CSV table of C-alpha atoms in Angstrom, one decimal:
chain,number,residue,atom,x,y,z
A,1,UNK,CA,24.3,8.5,-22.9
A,2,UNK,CA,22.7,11.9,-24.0
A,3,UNK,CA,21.0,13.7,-21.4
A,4,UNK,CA,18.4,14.9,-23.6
A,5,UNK,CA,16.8,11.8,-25.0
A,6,UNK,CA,14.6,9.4,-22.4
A,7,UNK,CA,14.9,6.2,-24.8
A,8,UNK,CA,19.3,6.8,-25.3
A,9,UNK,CA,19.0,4.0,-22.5
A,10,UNK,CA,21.3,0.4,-22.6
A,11,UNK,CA,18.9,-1.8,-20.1
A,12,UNK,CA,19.9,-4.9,-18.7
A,13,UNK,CA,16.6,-7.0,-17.4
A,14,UNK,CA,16.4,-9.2,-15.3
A,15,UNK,CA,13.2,-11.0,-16.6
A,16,UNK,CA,11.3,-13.9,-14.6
A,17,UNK,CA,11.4,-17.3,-16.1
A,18,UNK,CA,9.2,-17.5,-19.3
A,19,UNK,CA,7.6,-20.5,-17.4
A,20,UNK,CA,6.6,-19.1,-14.0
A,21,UNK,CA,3.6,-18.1,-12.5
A,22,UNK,CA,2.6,-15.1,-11.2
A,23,UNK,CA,2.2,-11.2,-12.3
A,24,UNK,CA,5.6,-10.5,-13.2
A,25,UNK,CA,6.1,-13.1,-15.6
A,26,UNK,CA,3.5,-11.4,-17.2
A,27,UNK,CA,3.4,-8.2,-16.9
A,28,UNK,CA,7.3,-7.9,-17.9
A,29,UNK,CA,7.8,-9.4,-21.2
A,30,UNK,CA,5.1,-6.6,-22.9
A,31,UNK,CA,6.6,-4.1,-20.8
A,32,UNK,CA,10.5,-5.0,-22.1
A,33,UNK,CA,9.1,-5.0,-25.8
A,34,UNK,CA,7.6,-1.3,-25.4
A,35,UNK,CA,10.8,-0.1,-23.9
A,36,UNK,CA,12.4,-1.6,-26.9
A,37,UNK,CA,9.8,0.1,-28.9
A,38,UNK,CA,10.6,3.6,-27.6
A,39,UNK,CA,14.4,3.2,-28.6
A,40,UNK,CA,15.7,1.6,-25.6
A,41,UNK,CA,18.1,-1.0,-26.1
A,42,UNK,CA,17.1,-3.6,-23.9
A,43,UNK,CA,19.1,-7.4,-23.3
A,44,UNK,CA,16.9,-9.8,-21.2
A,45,UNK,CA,18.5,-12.4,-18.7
A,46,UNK,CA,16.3,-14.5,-16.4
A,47,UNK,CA,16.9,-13.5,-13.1
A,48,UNK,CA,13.3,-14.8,-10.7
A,49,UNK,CA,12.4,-18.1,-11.5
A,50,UNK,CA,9.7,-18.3,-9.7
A,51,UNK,CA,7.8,-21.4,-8.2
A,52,UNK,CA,5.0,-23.4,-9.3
A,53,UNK,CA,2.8,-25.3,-7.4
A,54,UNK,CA,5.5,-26.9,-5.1
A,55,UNK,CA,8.4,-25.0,-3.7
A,56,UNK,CA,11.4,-25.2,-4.7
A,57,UNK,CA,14.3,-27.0,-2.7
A,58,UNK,CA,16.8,-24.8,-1.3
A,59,UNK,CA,19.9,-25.7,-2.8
A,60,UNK,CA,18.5,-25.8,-6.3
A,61,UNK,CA,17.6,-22.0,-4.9
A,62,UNK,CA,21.2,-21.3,-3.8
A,63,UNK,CA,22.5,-23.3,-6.8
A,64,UNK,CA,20.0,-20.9,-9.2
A,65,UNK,CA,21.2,-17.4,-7.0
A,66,UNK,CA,24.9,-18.2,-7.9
A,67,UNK,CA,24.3,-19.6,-11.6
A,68,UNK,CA,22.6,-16.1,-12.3
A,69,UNK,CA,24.8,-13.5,-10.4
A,70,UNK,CA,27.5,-16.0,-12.8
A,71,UNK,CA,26.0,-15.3,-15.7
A,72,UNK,CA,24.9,-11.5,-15.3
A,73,UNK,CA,28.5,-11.0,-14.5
A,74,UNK,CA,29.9,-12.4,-17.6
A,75,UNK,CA,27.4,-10.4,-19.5
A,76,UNK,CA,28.3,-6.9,-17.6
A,77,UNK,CA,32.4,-7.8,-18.5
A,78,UNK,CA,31.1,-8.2,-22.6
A,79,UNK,CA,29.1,-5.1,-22.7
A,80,UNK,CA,28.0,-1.2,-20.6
A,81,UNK,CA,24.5,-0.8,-19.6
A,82,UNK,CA,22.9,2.4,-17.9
A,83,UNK,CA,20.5,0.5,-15.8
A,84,UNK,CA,20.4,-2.8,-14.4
A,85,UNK,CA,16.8,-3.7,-13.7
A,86,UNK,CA,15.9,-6.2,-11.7
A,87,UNK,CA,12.3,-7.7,-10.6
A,88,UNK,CA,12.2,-8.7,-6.8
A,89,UNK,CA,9.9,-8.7,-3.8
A,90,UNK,CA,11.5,-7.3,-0.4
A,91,UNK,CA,11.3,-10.7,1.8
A,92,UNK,CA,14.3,-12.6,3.3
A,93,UNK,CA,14.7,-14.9,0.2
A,94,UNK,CA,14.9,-12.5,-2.2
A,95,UNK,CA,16.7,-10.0,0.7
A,96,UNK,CA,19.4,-13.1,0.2
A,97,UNK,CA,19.0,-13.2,-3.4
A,98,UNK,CA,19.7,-9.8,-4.4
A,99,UNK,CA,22.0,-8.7,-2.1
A,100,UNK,CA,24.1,-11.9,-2.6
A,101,UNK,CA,23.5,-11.9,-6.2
A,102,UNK,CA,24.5,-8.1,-6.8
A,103,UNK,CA,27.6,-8.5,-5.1
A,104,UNK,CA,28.7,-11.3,-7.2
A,105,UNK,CA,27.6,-9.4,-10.4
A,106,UNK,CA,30.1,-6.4,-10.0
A,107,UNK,CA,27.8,-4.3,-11.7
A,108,UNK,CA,31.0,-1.3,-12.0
A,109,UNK,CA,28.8,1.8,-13.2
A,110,UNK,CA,26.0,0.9,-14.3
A,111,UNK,CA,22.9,2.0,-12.0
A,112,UNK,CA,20.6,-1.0,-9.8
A,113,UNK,CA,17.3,-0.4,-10.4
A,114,UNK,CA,14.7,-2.8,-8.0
A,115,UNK,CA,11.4,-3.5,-8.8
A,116,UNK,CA,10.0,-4.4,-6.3
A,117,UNK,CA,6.8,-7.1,-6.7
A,118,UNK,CA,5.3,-6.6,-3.0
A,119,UNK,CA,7.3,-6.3,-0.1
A,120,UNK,CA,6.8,-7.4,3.4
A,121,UNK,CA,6.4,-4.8,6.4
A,122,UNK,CA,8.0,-7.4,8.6
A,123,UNK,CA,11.4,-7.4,7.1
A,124,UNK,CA,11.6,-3.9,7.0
A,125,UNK,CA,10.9,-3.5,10.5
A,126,UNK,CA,13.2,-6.1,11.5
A,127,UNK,CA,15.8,-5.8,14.1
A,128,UNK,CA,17.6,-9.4,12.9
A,129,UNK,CA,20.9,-8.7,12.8
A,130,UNK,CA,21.5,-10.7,9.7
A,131,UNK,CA,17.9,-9.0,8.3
A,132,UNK,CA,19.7,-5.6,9.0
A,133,UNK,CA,22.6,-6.3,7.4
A,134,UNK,CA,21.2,-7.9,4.3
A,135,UNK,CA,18.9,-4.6,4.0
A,136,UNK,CA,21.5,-1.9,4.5
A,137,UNK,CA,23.5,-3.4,1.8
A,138,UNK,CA,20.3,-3.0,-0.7
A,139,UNK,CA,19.8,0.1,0.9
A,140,UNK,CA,23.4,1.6,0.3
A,141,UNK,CA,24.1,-0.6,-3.1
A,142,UNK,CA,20.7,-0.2,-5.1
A,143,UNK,CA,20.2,2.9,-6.7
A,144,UNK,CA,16.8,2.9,-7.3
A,145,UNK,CA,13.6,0.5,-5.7
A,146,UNK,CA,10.7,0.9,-7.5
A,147,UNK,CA,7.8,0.8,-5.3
A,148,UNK,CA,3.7,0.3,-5.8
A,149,UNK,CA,2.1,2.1,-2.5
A,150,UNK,CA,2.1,4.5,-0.2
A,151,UNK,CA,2.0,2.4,2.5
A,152,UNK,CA,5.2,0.5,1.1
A,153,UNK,CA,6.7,4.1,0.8
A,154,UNK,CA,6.5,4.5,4.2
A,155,UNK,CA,7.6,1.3,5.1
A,156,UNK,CA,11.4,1.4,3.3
A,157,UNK,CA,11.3,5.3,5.0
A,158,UNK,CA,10.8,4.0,8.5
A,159,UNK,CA,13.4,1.7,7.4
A,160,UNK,CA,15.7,4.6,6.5
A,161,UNK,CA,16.0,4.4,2.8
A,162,UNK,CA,16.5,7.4,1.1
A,163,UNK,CA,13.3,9.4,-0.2
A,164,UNK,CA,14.7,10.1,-4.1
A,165,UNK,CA,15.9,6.4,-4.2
A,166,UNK,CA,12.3,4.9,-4.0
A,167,UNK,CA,9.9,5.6,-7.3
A,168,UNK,CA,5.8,4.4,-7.3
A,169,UNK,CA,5.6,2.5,-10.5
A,170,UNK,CA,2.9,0.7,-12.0
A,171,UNK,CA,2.7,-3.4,-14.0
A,172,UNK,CA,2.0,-2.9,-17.7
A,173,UNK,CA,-1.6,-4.6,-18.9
A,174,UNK,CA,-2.0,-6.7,-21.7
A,175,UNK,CA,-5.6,-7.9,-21.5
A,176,UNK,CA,-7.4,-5.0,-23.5
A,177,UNK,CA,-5.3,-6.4,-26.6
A,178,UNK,CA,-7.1,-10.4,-25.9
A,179,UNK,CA,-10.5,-9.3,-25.3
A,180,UNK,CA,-13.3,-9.2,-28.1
A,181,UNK,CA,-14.2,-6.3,-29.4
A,182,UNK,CA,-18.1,-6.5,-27.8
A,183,UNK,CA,-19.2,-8.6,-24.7
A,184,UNK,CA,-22.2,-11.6,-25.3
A,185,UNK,CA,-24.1,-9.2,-22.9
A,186,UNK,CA,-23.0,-6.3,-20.8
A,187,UNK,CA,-22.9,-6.6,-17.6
A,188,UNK,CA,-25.0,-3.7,-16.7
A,189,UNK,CA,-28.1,-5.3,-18.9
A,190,UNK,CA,-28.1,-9.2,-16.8
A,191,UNK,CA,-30.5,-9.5,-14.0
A,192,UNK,CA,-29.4,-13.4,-13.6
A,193,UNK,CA,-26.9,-16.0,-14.1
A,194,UNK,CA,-24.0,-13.7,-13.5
A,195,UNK,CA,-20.2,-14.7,-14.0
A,196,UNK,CA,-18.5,-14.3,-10.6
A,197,UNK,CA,-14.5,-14.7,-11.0
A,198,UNK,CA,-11.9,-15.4,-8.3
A,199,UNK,CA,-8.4,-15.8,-9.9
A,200,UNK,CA,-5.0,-16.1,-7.9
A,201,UNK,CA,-2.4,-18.7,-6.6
A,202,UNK,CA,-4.7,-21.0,-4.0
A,203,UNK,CA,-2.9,-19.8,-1.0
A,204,UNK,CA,-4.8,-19.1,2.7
A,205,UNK,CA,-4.0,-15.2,2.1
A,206,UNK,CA,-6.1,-14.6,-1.1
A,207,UNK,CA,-9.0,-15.4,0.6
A,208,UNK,CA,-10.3,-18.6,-1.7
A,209,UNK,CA,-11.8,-20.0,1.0
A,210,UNK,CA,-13.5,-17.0,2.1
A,211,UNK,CA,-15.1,-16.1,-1.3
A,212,UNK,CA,-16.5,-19.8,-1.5
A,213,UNK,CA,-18.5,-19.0,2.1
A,214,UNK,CA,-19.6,-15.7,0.7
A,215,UNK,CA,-20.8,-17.8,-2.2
A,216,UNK,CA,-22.7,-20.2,-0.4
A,217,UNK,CA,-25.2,-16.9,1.4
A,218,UNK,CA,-25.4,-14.8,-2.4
A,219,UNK,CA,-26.6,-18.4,-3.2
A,220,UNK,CA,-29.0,-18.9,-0.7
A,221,UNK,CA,-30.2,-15.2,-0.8
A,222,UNK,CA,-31.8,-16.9,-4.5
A,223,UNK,CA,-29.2,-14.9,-7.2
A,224,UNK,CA,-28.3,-17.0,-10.1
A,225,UNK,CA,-24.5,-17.1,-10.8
A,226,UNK,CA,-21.5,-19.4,-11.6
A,227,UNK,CA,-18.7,-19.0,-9.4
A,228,UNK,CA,-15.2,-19.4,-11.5
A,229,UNK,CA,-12.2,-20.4,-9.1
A,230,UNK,CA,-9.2,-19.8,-11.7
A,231,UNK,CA,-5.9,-21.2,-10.7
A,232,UNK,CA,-4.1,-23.5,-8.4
A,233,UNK,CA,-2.2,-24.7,-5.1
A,234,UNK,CA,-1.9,-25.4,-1.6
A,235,UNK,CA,-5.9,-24.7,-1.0
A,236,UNK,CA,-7.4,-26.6,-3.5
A,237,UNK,CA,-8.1,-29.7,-1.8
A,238,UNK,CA,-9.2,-27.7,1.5
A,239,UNK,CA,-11.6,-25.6,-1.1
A,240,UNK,CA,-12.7,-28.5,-3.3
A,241,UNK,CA,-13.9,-30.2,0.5
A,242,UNK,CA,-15.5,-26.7,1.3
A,243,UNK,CA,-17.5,-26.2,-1.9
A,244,UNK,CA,-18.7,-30.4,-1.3
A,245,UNK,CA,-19.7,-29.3,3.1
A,246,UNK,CA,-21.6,-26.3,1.7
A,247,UNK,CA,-23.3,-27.8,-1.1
A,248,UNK,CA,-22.5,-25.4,-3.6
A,249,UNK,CA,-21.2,-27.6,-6.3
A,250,UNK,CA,-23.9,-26.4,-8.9
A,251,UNK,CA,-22.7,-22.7,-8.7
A,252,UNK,CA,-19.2,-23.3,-8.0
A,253,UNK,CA,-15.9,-24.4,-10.6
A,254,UNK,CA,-12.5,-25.3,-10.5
A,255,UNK,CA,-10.9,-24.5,-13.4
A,256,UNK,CA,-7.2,-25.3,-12.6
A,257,UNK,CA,-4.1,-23.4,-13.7
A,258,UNK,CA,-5.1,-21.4,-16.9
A,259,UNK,CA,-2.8,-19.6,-19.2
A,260,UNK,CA,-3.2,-15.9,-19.4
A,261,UNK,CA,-4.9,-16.0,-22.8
A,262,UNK,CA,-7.3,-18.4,-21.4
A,263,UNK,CA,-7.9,-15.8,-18.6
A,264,UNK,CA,-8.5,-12.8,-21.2
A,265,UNK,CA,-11.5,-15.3,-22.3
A,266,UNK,CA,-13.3,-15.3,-18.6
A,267,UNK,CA,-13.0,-11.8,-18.1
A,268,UNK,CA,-14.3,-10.8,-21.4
A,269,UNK,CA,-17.7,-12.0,-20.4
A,270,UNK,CA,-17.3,-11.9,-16.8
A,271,UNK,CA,-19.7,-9.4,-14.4
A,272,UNK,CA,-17.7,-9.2,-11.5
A,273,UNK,CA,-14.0,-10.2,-10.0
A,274,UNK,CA,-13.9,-11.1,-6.0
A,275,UNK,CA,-10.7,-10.2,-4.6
A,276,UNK,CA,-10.7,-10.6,-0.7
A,277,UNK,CA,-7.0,-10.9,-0.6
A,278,UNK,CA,-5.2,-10.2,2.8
A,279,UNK,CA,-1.5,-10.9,1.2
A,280,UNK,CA,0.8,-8.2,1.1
A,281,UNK,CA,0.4,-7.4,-2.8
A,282,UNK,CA,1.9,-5.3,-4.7
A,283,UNK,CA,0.1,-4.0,-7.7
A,284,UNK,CA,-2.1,-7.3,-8.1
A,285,UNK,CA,-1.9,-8.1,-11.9
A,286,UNK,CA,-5.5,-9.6,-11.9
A,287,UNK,CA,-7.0,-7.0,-10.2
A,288,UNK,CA,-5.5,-3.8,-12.9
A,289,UNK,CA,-6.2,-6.6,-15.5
A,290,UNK,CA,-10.2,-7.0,-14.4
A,291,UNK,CA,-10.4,-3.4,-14.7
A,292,UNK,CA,-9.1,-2.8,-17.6
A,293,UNK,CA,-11.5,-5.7,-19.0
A,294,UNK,CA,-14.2,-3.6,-17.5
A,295,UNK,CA,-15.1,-5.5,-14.4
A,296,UNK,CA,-17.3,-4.6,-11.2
A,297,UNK,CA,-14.7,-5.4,-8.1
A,298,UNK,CA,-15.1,-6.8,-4.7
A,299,UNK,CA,-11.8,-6.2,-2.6
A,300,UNK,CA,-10.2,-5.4,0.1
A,301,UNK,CA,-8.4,-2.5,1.3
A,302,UNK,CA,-4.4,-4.0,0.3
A,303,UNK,CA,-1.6,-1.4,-1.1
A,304,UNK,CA,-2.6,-0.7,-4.5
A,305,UNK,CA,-6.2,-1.0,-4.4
A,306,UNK,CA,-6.6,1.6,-1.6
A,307,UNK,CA,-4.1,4.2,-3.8
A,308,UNK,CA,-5.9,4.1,-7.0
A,309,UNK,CA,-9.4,2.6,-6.4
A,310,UNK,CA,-12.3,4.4,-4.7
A,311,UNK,CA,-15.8,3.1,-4.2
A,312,UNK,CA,-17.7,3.3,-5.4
A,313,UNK,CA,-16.8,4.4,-8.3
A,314,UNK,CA,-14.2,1.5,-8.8
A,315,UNK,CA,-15.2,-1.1,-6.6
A,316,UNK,CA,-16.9,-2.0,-3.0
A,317,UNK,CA,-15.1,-2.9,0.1
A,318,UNK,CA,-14.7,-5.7,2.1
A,319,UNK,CA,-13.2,-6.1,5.2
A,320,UNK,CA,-10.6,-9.6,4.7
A,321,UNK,CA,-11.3,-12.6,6.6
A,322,UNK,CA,-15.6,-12.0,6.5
A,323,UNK,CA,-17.8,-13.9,4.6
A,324,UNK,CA,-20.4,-12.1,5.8
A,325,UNK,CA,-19.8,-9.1,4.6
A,326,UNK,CA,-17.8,-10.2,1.1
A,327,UNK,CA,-21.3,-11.8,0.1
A,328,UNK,CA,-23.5,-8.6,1.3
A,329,UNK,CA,-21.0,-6.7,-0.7
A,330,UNK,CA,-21.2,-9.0,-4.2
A,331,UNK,CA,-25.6,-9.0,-3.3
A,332,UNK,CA,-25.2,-5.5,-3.5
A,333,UNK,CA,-23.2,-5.0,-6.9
A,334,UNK,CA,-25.6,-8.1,-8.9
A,335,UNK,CA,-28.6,-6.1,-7.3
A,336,UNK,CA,-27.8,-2.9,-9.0
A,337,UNK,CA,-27.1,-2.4,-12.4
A,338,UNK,CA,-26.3,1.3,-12.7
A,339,UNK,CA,-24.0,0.5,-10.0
A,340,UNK,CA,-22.4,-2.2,-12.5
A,341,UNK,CA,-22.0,0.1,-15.5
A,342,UNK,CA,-20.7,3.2,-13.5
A,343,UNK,CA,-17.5,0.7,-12.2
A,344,UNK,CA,-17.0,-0.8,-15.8
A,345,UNK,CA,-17.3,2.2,-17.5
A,346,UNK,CA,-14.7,3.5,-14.8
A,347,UNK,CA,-12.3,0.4,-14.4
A,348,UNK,CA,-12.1,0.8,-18.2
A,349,UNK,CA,-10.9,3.9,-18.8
A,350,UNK,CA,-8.2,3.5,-15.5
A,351,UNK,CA,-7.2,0.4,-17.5
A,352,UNK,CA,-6.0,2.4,-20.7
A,353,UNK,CA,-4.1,4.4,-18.8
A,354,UNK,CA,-1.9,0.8,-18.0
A,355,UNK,CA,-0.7,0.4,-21.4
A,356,UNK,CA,3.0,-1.3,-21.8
A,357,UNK,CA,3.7,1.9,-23.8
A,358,UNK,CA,2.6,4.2,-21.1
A,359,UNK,CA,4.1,2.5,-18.4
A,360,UNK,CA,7.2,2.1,-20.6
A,361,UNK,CA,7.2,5.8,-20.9
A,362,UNK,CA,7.0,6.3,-17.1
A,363,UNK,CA,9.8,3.7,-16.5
A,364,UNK,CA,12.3,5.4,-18.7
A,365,UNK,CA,11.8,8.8,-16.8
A,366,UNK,CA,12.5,7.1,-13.9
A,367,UNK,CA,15.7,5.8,-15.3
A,368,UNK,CA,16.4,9.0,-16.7
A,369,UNK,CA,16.3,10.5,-12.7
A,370,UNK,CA,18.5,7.7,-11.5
A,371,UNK,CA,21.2,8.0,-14.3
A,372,UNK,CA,21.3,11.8,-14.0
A,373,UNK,CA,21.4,11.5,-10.0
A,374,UNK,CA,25.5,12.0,-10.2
């Protein structure tokens, strides 16, 4: 490979299954196509299949680990690649996955490149000895994690990963190219019935439960809205019985899983996303996505939002877990409509900056740092 030319790059990815949920699935296949785009030459292969709404059993996992380390192998014996990137998360499945799965691949000399879709605190502070060994073969094998956060940074140092091995990265945005050209009305200019969004997986730690409590007090502080739950899971019975005990049927939808173009759709004429998550995200696709759409934001302060948002100029904080305070927050964004067009005019510009091509462009410079690294 010439030295001198970012895109003189073979990639192997390894993509999530075209059918999965979750950010990665689609965040990655606009980001493989730009790389492709800049002159990279790029071969997919799944490699996260991802679950659905139930999990899957654990020998279809193992079976699944050893067909793909199988099959990346054959393709690493046809043909040479500079990089092999792979998306992840840094918990002990995929911690078994990878490190399992890498050492049946026999990558020879191409470079690992890890990007990593959240990772868990806990299992890089563990003193397990299998959780130890499983993470100092990553740590010795991979050449490369790419990381979202500061805080994660930290993390994999306390750890004792190597500073030049971990890279902040971004997920490429695809939204701007769905949405129309001009909103029904701007969000700044409505004084009532407002769009309120919450869209994740239904699971305890994205606080579903807790945005349909805050509902229930914006409602009975006399604003006009619809709240739009988008998605599905393990919570939606729990919330569907929460949203019936509070009475809040009239303001409150389920809309059920909804495909990404579908989502484009609600966030073009939405006026405001809640996002009380306490998980341990990553770079939350939906909540770069709302900004880039040019969306108001309620969250909390998780990984990502704290490095690149700041209220208020992005978005108001809530504490996770408080109802309370997530509804006194959204009062307090539908009461002030300067407020709302300072954070869409803001969230919008960020959002540009998320591009496929301009991640793309940052991707291959990190490639460029791990291939040159010898």
């Amino acid at each position: 490979m010439s030295s001198s030319h970012l895109s003189d790059l073979k990639v192997l990815v390894g993509m999530p299954a075209p059918d999965s949920w979750g950010g990665p699935a689609v965040s990655e296949p606009p980001f493989v196509a730009a790389l492709r785009n800049l002159g990279a030459t790029v071969t997919e292969e799944v490699y996260v299949y991802g679950d659905k709404e139930h999990p899957t059993p654990i020998f279809e996992r193992v079976r699944r680990v050893l067909a793909t380390a199988f099959r990346f192998r054959r393709i690493l014996r046809r043909q040479s690649f500079d990089i092999i990137h792979l998306n992840t998360a840094f918990d002990l499945k995929t911690l078994l996955r990878d490190a399992s799965a890498i050492w049946l691949m026999r990558p020879k000399s191409a470079k690992i490149f890890l990007k990593i879709h959240g990772s868990e605190a806990s299992v890089l502070a563990s003193k397990n000895p299998l959780i130890v060994f499983l993470r100092n073969y990553l740590k010795n094998r991979v050449d490369g994690f790419g990381i979202h956060t500061r805080e994660e940074k930290q993390n994999f140092l306390d750890a004792g990963f190597a500073g030049e091995k971990l890279f902040f990265d971004k997920n490429a945005t695809t939204v701007l190219e769905r949405l129309p050209e001009r909103r029904e009305t701007p969000t700044w200019a409505k004084t009532t019935d407002f769009r309120l969004l919450f869209i994740s997986r239904f699971i305890p730690a994205k606080g579903l439960l807790e945005t349909i409590r805050a509902a229930a007090l914006v409602r009975d502080r006399g604003f006009s809205f619809t709240l739009n739950c988008l998605g599905d899971g393990e919570m939606r019975t729990a919330a569907e019985n929460l949203v019936d005990e509070l009475n809040v049927r009239d303001c409150v939808n389920f809309t059920g899983y909804v495909s990404e173009a579908e989502v484009a759709g609600f966030l073009s004429n939405g006026d405001l996303l809640i996002f009380p998550t306490f998980h341990a995200e990553g770079f939350p696709n939906i909540l770069f996505n709302a900004m880039a759409a040019g969306l108001p934001v309620v969250t909390t302060k998780i990984r990502a939002a704290v490095d690149y948002l700041s209220e208020p100029a992005n978005c108001l904080w809530t504490l996770p877990k408080n109802p309370e305070m997530l509804a006194e927050k959204i009062c307090e964004i539908l009461s002030d409509a300067d407020l709302r067009r300072t954070m869409s005019d803001n969230n919008r510009q960020f959002g540009v900056t998320l591009s496929p091509e301009n991640i793309a462009r940052e991707f291959l410079a990190i490639y460029q740092k791990i291939v040159r690294a010898d």
